Structure formats: structure tokens, C-alpha cells
Coordinates of C-alpha atoms in Angstrom, one line a residue:
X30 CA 111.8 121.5 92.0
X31 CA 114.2 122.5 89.4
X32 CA 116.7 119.8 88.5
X33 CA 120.1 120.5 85.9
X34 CA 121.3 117.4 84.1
X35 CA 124.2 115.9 84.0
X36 CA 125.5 115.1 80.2
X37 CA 126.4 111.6 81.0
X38 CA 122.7 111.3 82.4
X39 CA 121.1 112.8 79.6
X40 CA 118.8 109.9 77.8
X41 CA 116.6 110.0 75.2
X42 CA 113.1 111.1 76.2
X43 CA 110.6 109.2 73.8
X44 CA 112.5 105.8 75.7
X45 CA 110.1 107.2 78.8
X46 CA 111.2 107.9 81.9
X47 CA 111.0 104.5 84.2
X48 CA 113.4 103.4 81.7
X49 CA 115.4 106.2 81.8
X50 CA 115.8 105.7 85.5
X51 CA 116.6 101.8 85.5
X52 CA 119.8 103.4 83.3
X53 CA 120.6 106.2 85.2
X54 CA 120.9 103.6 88.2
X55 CA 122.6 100.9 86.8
X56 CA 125.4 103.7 85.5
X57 CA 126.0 104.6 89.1
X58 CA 129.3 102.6 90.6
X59 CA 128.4 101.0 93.9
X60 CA 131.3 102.5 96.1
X61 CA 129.9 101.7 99.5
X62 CA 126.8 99.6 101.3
X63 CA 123.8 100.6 100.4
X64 CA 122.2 102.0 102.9
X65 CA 119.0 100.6 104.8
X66 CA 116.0 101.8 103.5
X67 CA 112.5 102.2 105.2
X68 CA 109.8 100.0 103.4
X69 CA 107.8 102.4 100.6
X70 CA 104.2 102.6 101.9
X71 CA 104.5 101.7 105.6
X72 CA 104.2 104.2 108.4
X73 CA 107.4 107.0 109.0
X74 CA 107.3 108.2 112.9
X75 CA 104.7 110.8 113.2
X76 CA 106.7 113.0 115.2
X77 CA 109.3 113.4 112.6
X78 CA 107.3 116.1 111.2
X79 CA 106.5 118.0 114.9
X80 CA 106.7 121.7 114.6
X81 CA 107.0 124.4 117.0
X82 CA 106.5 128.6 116.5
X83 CA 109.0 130.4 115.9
X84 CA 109.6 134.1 116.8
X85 CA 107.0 136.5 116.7
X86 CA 107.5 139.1 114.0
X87 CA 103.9 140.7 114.9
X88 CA 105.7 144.3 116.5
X89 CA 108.1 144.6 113.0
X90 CA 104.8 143.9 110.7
X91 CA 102.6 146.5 112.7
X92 CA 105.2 149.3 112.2
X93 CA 105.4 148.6 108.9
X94 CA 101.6 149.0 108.5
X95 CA 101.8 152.2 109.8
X96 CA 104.0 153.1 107.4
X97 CA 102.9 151.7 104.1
X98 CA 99.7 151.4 103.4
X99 CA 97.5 147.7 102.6
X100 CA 95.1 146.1 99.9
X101 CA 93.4 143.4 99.9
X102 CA 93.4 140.3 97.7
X103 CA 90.3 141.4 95.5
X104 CA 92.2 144.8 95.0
X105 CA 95.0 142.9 93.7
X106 CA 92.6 141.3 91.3
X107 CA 91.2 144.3 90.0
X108 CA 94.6 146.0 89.3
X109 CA 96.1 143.1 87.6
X110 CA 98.8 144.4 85.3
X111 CA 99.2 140.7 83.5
X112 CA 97.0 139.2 80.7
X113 CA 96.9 135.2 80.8
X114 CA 95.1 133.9 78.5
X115 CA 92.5 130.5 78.5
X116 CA 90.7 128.5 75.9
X117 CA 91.7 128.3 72.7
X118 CA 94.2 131.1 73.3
X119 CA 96.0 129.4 75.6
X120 CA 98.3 127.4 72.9
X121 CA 101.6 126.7 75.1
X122 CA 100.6 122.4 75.4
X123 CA 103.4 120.8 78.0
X124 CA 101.1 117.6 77.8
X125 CA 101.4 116.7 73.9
X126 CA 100.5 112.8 73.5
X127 CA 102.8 111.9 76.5
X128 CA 106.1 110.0 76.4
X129 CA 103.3 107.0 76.2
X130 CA 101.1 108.3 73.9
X131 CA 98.2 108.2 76.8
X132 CA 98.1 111.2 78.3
X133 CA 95.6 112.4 80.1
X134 CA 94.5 116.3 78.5
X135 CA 93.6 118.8 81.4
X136 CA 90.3 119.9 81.7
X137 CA 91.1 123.2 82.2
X138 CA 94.5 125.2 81.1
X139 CA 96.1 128.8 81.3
X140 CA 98.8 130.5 79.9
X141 CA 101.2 133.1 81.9
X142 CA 101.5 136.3 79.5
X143 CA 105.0 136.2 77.2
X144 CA 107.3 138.1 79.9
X145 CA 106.5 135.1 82.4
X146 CA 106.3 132.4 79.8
X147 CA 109.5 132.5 78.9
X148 CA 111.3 134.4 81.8
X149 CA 114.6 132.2 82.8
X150 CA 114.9 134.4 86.3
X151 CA 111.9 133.1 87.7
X152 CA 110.6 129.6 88.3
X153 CA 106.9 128.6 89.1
X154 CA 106.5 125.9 91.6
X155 CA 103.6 126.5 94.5
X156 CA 100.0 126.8 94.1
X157 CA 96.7 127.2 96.1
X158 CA 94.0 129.0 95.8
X159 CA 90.6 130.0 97.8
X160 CA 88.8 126.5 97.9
X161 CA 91.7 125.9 100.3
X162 CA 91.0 129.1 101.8
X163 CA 87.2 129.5 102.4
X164 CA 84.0 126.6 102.9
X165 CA 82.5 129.1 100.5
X166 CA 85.4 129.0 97.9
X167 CA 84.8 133.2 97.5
X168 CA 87.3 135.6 99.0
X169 CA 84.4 138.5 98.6
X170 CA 83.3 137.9 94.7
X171 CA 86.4 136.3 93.6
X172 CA 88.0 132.9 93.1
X173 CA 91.1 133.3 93.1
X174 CA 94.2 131.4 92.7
X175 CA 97.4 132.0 93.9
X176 CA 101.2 130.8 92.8
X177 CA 104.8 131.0 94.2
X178 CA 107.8 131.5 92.1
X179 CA 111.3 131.7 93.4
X180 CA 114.3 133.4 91.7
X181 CA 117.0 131.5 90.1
X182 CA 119.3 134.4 90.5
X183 CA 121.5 133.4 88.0
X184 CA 124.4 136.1 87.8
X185 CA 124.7 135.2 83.8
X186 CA 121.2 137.2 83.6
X187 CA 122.3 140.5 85.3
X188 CA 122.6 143.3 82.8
X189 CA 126.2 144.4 82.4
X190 CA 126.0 147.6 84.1
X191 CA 124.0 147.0 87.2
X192 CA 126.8 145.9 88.9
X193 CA 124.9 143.3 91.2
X194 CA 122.4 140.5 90.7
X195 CA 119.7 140.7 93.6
X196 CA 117.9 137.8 95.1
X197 CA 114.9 138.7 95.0
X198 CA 113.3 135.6 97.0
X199 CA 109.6 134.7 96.1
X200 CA 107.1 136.1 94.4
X201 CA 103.4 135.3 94.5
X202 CA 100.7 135.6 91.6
X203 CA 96.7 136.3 91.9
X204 CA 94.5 135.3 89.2
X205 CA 91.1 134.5 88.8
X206 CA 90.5 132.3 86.6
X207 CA 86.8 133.0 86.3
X208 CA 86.5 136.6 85.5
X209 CA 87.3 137.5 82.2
X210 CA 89.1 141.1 80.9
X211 CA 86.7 142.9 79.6
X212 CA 85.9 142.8 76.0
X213 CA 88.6 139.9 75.9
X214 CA 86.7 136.9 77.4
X215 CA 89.7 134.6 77.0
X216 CA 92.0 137.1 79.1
X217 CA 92.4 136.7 82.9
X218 CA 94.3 139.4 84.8
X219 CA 97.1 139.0 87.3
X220 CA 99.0 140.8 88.9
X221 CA 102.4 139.4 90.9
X222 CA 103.6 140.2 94.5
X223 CA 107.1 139.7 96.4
X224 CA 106.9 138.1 99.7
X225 CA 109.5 139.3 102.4
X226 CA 110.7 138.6 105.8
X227 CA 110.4 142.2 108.2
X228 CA 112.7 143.0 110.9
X229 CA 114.0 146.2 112.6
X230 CA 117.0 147.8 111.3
X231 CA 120.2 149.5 113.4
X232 CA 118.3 152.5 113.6
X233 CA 115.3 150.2 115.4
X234 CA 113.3 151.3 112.1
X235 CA 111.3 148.5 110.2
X236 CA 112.4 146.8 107.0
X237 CA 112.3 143.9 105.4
X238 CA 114.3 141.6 103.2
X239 CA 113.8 138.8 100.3
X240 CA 113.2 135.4 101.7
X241 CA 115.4 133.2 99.7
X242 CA 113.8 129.8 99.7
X243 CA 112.4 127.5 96.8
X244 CA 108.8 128.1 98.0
X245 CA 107.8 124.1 96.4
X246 CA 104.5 124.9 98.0
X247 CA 102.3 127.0 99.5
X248 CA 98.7 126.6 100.9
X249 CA 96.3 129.5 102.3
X250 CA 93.8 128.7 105.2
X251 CA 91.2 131.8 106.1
X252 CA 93.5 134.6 106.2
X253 CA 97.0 133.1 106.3
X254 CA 99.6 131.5 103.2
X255 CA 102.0 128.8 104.2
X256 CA 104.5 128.4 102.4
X257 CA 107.4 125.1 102.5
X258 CA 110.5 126.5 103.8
X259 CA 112.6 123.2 103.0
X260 CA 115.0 122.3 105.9
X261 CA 113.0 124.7 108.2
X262 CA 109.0 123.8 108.4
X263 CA 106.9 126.3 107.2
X264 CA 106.7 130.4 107.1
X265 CA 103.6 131.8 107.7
X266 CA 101.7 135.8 106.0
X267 CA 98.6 137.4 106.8
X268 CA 96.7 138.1 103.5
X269 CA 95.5 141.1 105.5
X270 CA 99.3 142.5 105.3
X271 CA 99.6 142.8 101.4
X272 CA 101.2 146.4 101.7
X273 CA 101.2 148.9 98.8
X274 CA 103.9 151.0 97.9
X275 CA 102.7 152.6 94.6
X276 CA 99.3 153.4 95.6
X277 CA 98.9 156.6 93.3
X278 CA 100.1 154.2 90.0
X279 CA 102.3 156.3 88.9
X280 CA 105.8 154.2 89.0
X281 CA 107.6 157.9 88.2
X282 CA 107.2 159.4 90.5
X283 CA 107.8 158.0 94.3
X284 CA 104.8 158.5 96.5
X285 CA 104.8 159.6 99.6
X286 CA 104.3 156.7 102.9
X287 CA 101.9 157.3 105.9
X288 CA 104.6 158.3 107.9
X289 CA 105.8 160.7 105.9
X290 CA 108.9 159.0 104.0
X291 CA 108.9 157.7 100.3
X292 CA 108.6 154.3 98.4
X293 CA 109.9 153.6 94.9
X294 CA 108.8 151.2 93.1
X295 CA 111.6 151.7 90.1
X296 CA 115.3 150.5 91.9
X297 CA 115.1 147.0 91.0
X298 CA 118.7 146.3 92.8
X299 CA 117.0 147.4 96.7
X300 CA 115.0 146.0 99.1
X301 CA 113.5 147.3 101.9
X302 CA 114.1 150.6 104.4
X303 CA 117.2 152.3 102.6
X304 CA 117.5 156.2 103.2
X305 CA 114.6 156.6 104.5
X306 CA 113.0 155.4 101.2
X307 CA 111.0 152.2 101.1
X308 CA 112.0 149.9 97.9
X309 CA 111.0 146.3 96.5
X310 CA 112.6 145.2 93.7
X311 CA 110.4 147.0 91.8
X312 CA 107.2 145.4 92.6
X313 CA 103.8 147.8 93.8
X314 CA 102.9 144.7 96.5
X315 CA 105.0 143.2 98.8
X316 CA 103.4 140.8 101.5
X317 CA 105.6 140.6 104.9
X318 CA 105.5 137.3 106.8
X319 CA 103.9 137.0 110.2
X320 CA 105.6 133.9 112.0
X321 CA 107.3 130.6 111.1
X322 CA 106.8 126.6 112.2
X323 CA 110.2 125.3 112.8
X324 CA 110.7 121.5 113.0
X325 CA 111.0 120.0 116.4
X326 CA 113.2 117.0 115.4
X327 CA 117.0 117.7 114.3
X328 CA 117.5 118.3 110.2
X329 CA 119.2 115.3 108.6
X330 CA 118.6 116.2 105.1
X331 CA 120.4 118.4 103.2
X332 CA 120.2 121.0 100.3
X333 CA 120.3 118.0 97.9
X334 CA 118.0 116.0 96.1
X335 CA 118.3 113.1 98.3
X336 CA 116.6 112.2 101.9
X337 CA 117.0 110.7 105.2
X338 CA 114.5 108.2 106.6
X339 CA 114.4 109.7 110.1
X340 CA 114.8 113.1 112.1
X341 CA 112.7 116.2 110.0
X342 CA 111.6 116.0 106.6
X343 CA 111.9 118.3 103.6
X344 CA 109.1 120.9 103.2
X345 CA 109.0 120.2 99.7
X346 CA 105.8 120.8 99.3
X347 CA 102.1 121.1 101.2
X348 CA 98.6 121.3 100.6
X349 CA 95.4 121.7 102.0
X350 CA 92.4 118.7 102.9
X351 CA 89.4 120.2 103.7
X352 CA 87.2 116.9 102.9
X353 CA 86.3 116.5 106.8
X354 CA 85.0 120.2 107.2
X355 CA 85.5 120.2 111.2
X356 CA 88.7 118.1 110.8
X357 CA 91.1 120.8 108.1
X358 CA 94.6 119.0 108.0
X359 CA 97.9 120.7 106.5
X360 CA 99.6 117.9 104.2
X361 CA 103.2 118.1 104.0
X362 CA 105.3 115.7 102.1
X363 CA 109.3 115.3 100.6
X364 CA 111.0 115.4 96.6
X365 CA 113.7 112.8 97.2
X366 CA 115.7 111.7 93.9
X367 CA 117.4 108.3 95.1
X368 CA 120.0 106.0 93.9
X369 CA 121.9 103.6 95.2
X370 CA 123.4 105.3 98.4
X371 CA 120.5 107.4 99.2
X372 CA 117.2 104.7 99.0
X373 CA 114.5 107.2 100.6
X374 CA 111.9 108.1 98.7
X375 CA 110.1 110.5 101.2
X376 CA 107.5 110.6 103.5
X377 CA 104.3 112.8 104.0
X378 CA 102.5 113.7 106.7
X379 CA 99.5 115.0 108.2
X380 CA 99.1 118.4 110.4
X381 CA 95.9 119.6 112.3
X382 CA 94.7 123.3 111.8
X383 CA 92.8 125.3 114.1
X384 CA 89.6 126.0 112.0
X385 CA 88.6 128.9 114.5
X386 CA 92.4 130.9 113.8
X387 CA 93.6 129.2 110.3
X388 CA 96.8 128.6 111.9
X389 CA 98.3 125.4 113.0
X390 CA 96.6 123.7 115.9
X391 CA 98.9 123.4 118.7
X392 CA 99.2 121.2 122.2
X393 CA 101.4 122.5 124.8
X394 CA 103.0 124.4 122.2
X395 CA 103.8 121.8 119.8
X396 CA 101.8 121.6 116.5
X397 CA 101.4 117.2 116.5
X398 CA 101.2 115.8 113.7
X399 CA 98.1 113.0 113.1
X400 CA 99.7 110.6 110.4
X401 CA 103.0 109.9 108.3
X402 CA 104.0 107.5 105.9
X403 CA 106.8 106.6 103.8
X404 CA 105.8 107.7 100.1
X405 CA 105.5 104.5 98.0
X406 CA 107.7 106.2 95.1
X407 CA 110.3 109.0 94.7
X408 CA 110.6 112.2 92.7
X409 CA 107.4 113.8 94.1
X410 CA 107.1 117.4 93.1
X411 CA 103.0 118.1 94.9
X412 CA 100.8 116.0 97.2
X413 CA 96.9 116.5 97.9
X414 CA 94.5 113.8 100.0
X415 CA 90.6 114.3 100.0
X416 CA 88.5 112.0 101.1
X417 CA 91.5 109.5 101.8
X418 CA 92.3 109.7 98.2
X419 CA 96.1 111.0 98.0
X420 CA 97.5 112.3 94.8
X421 CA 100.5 112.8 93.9
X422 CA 102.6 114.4 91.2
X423 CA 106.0 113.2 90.2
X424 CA 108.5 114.5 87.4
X425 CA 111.8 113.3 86.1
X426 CA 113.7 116.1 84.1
X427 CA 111.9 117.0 80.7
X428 CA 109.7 113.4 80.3
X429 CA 106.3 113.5 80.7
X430 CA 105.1 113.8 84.5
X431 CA 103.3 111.2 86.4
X432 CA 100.2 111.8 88.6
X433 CA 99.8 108.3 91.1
X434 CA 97.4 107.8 93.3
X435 CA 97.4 106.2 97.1
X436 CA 95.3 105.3 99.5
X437 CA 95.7 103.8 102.9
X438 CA 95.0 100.1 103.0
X439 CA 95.9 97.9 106.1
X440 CA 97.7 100.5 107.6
X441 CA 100.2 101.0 104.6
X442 CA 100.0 104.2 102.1
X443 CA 99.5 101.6 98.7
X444 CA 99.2 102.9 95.0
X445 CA 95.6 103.1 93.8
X446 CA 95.6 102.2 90.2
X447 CA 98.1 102.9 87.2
X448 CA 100.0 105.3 86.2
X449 CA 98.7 109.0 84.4
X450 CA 100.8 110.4 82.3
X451 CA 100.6 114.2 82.6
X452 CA 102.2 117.3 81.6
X453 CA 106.2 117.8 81.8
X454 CA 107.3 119.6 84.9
X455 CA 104.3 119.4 87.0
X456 CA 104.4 120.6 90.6
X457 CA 102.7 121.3 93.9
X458 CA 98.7 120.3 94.0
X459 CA 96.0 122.2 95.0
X460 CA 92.2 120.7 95.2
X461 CA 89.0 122.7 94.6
X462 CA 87.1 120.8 96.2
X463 CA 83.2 122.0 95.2
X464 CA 81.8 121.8 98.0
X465 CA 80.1 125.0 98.5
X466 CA 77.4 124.2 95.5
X467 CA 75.9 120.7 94.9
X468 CA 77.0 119.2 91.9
X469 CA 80.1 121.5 91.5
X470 CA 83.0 120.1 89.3
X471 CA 85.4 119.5 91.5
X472 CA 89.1 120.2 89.8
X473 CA 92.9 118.9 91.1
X474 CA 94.6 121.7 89.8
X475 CA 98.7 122.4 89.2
X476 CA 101.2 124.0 87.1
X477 CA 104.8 123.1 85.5
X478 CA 108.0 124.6 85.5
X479 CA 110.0 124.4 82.1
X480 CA 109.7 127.7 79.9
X481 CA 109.1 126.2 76.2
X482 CA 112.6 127.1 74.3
X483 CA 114.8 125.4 72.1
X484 CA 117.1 123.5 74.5
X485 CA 117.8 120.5 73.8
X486 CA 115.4 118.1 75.4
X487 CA 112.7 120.2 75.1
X488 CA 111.6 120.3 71.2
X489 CA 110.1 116.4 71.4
X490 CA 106.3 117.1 70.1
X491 CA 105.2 114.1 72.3
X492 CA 105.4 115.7 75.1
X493 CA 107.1 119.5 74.6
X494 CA 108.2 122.3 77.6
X495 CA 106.0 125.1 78.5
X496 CA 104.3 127.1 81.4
X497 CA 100.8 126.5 82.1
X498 CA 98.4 126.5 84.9
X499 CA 95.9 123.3 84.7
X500 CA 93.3 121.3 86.2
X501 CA 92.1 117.6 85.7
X502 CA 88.5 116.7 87.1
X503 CA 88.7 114.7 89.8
X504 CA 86.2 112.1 88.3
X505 CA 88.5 111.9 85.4
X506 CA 91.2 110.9 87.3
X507 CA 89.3 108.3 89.9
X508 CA 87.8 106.9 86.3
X509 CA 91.4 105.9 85.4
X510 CA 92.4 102.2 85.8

């Protein structure tokens, strides 16, 4: 969740951020009664977060695959174009000492390469990755993991002669994070891929378009990604599908489709079926969704950073709890920033899966949802729950983040401990869970949002700005008071 701050709420960081929220509230006039506000912890109606399919895009995905040709996850691996880097050459530190001086280092850490580092058009925010996928925790030979960034679009970054600024939705990236380059052991390649939403054309011919959402989080069950689609539910694509429109490598030349038309992987300003050419913003992979959960209750919430306590949630983010291996449960949960007119601090819920499909388990054509409960604190950016330990990560601005931790205790969803301070900007969660090899480590990994630069509020060497991937071992976070 990307936030912009207002000047008159800009504090000073090192004064940490609990403080920094008692001040933003108390500058806020009261102009009206407060609303009523549910009770943080207790349990939110379960059927609040109720979803039901939505169309079937299966006919538009199939044509395209006739056209355009697939690869699979370990092919996207393999051809990673991207170098991050790990260990010691991963220097970008978002964690510093903390706004505390106590924060807790990550066990593990990676750094995007420079383009990505520092790129203002795009802006990480979901992550999973194939302990979420598979028991095994190997999609063939590879771990991999997998992250969703969405594009800011910001018209201020168009070059002056292109004429337009494109939305060019979200993005994914693959990375392994335990095969190395070779001859560089501390590189790790990745390669990026734009998700899009297919549909026939006037001419009845496939296509597709960006999908314009904030993707806050995404989780991948056997062979299908969810991803949050905010005031919607959840969108839905077949890592099967990943089609490849440069399959020859050579960007300069357009190559020629299986049905005998061209793709171009060079146009950055088009999308989809123009022509009788086949674009993508310029990226080799793009990876068409397959169908959609939409909310059964009516949408109360809105685009903002606030929330209602009843009717659907926010899809702000969602995860994966494979800790009861016949039992796999979709976790979904809300960011809400209150104040003084809008009290809510979310909710998160629970959602069966279908271990024999990977998709959502339905009853009469209604995916049912097993548990919800009102979040005991706001400004959650990622929630994970294994063995009915939740986590969650929470972020104000550029302080230090927060990981909490919750567990259910007579029938109310109650803090578990104190406070770990974290990197700034963390986001969505993701839990390898080890249990495919006795003794594995088992990690809670994430990643933050802020590029390092020289704004103001992010030069404070307590706790600085920068993109990394990172993991915390579990047991070093359950060994936390």
C-alpha cells in the first residue's frame, strides 16, 4: 500500500511512529459523531467475506494459446534477464537499528538489480512463492518465489515525445533464491512478467488488456496465482498459461505467432491484439487470467484508506496456510488507516481451498468462508496464520514497520506478545513453511516498497528507505517477548 503525505502530517521519524499517530489524531477536528466501531479482536460476520465465480474467460485464454506459444515457471527461471544480488552484496538495509533501536535483522535479504531498485514507475507489494504452492516446496528443481508490482502510472514519468503514458497494470517477478548465477554465487536471476485480463475483440479475435489494480497480494496454490483485487475479491491465472511472445530472443526483430501473425516485444505504448500484431508493453511473458471470485455481500468500502465494519472487505492482501495439510485455507485480510470518523481497523478472514483443483472450495456455488475477525490494530500491509499463529505486518509512512503477532484466545483474535520492529515499508507475507524435510528452517518471508533516494524522510540512518526481499525465521520471531 503506497501512502503520500500530507505536509501538515509530516512528523519527525526518530519520535517513532505510535507517537506519531497519537498526533496525527489529535490534529484532526472532530466535525461529526464518531462513528460506532466494532470491538478490535472479536469475531466480524463470516459471510462478509463470501465469494462467488465470476465469468469464465477459459474460451478467450485457449485461443490465445493457440496463438502464442507457453513456458513454464522453470523456463522463466532459467532465462532470467535480472541479476539480484544476496549476502554481503546485497547492501540496500531498510531495517537500520529501527526507529527503537531494537530491530529485529532478517535472516535472509535480497536486493532487486539497480533498474528495479530505484524505479519510481513501479511499486512492489505481493509475494508468494512455492512452499505455498507445492507439499514438496519444488516446482520441478526450483524454489521459486514470486512478486507483484503495480504501476504508478504517473504521467510526470512519460518521456516527452511518446505522447501517452500507459498503464501497464501488474507485473510479476520469478526468482529463486537458491540457485546461484554461475560463476557469481551471490547473483540470483529473475526475470519479470505482465499479467493481463483476455477478452475477444470486435473482430471476435482474442486480446487482452493490463489489469489495473494494486495487486497488495498474491498467493499461488498447485497451479493457480491469486491475486487481491481490492473492492472485487480475487482474480485468478493458470501458471500453465505464461505465454511467450519473443520466443526466438531476438527483441529486433518480431517473430512470427502459431497462427501465423506477429508479436513485438519493442512498442512499449500497446497492449494486446493491434493489427494483427500481438504487443505487451514490451515484456517477452505475459500471463492471462483464467476467472475471478467476486464478493457476495455489497462493497461499502471505498478506494480510500479507510474501512467499513460490515458488507465486503478490502482485498488488501492474502496468503496461504498450509499448516493442516488436508485443511489449505486462503487468508484474506484489510489495510484500513483510521481516525476519528472512520474507527475500523479491518478484519481477516479465512477461505477453504479445494486441495484436489487449487482453486477455491465451493458449496452450492458459493466459496464460504470458515472464520473472520476484526483485526486487533490498523495499518496492516500482509497477514499469514500457521499453526494458529497469525502474523501480521503493519507500516506507517517512512518509520520503521511493525510485525504483531495474534492468536485466537476465547474466541477473540488477541495480540501474542510485543511489538517487532522491522524493516520500513514492509508488505504482504508469505510463509515457507519446511515441511517437506525434517528439521527444515522454516522462514516468514516479505518485501518493502520505498526505493532508497534522497526525499525527505527517507535519509534517517536509523531506519533508511530501500527495496529488498527478506525473511525472518520463524523461531526468531516466536522467541520474541
Amino acid at each position: 500500500m503506497t501512502l503520500h503525505q500530507s505536509p501538515k502530517l509530516r512528523l519527525h521519524r526518530r519520535a517513532g511512529w505510535g507517537i506519531a499517530l497519537a498526533a496525527a489524531v489529535l490534529a484532526v477536528p472532530v466535525l461529526s459523531t464518531p462513528a460506532l466501531a466494532a470491538a478490535p479482536g472479536d469475531p466480524a460476520t463470516s459471510s462478509s467475506f463470501n465469494l462467488k465465480p465470476g465469468p469464465d474467460l477459459s474460451s478467450a485464454v485457449t485461443a490465445l494459446k493457440t496463438a502464442l506459444p507457453t513456458e513454464g515457471v522453470q523456463d522463466l527461471l532459467d532465462q532470467g534477464n535480472r541479476i539480484a544480488k544476496t549476502d554481503a552484496s546485497c547492501t540496500t538495509d531498510p531495517f537500520g537499528t529501527g526507529d527503537n533501536g531494537a530491530v529485529l535483522a532478517p535472516a535472509r535479504k535480497l536486493c532487486w538489480d539497480a533498474g528495479d531498485a530505484g524505479t519510481e514507475e513501479w511499486i512492489p507489494q505481493g509475494i508468494t512463492g512455492v512452499s505455498d504452492a507445492q507439499a514438496d516446496e519444488l516446482w520441478g528443481s526450483r524454489k521459486p518465489l514470486v512478486t507483484a508490482w503495480y504501476d504508478k502510472a504517473n504521467p510526470a514519468l512519460c518521456t516527452a515525445d511518446s505522447g501517452t503514458c500507459p498503464d501497464k497494470g501488474v507485473r510479476l517477478s520469478f526468482l529463486d533464491p537458491e540457485t546461484p548465477v554461475t560463476g557469481t554465487p551471490d547473483g540470483r536471476r529473475y526475470r519479470h512478467a505482465l499479467l493481463v485480463e483476455p477478452y475477444f475483440n470486435s473482430y471476435g479475435n482474442a486480446s487482452y488488456r493490463a489489469i489495473d489494480i494494486h495487486a497488495g497480494g498474491i498467493a499461488w496454490y498447485k497451479y493457480y496465482l491469486y491475486v487481491a483485487d481490492t473492492l472485487n475479491g480475487l482474480r485468478v491465472f493458470d501458471m500453465r498459461s505464461i505465454l511467450d511472445l519473443n520466443p526466438d530472443q531476438n527483441a529486433s526483430v518480431d517473430d512470427t505467432t502459431l497462427n501465423g501473425l506477429k508479436s513485438n516485444v519493442t512498442d512499449e505504448s500497446k497492449i494486446g491484439r493491434q493489427s494483427n500484431i500481438y504487443y505487451s508493453h514490451t515484456y517477452r511473458y505475459v500471463l492471462p487470467q483464467v476467472a475471478s471470485y467476486k464478493f457476495v455481500a455489497a462493497q461499502g468500502n471505498s478506494s480510500a484508506a479507510t474501512c467499513v465494519a460490515t458488507g465486503a472487505p478490502k482485498a488488501s492482501y492474502i496468503s496461504i496456510d498450509r499448516s493442516a495439510p488436508t485443511a489449505p485455507t486462503l487468508i484474506m485480510g484489510e489495510y484500513c488507516n483510521s481516525d476519528t470518523d472512520h474507527p475500523e481497523k479491518g478484519r481477516v478472514g479465512a477461505l477453504p481451498i479445494d486441495d484436489t483443483t487449487g482453486l477455491l472450495q465451493e458449496t452450492g456455488g458459493t466459496v464460504t468462508t470458515t472464520s473472520a475477525y476484526y483485526l486487533p490494530r490498523d495499518l496492516t500491509q500482509g497477514a499469514a496464520r500457521y499453526n494458529g499463529m497469525y502474523y501480521f505486518n503493519r507500516s506507517y509512512l517512512d518509520n520503521s514497520g511493525s510485525l504483531r503477532r495474534a492468536t485466537i484466545t476465547n474466541g477473540r483474535l488477541v495480540d501474542y506478545g510485543s511489538n517487532i520492529t522491522n524493516a520500513v515499508g514492509p508488505e504482504d507475507l508469505y510463509i515457507e513453511h519446511g515441511q517437506s524435510m525434517p528439521g527444515a528452517t522454516q522462514y516468514l518471508w516479505s518485501l518493502t516498497e520505498h526505493r532508497a533516494d534522497t526525499t525527505a524522510g527517507c535519509t534517517d540512518t536509523g531506519s533508511p528507505c530501500g527495496r529488498v526481499l527478506y525473511a525472518h525465521r520463524l523461531s526468531d520471531i516466536l522467541a520474541r517477548p
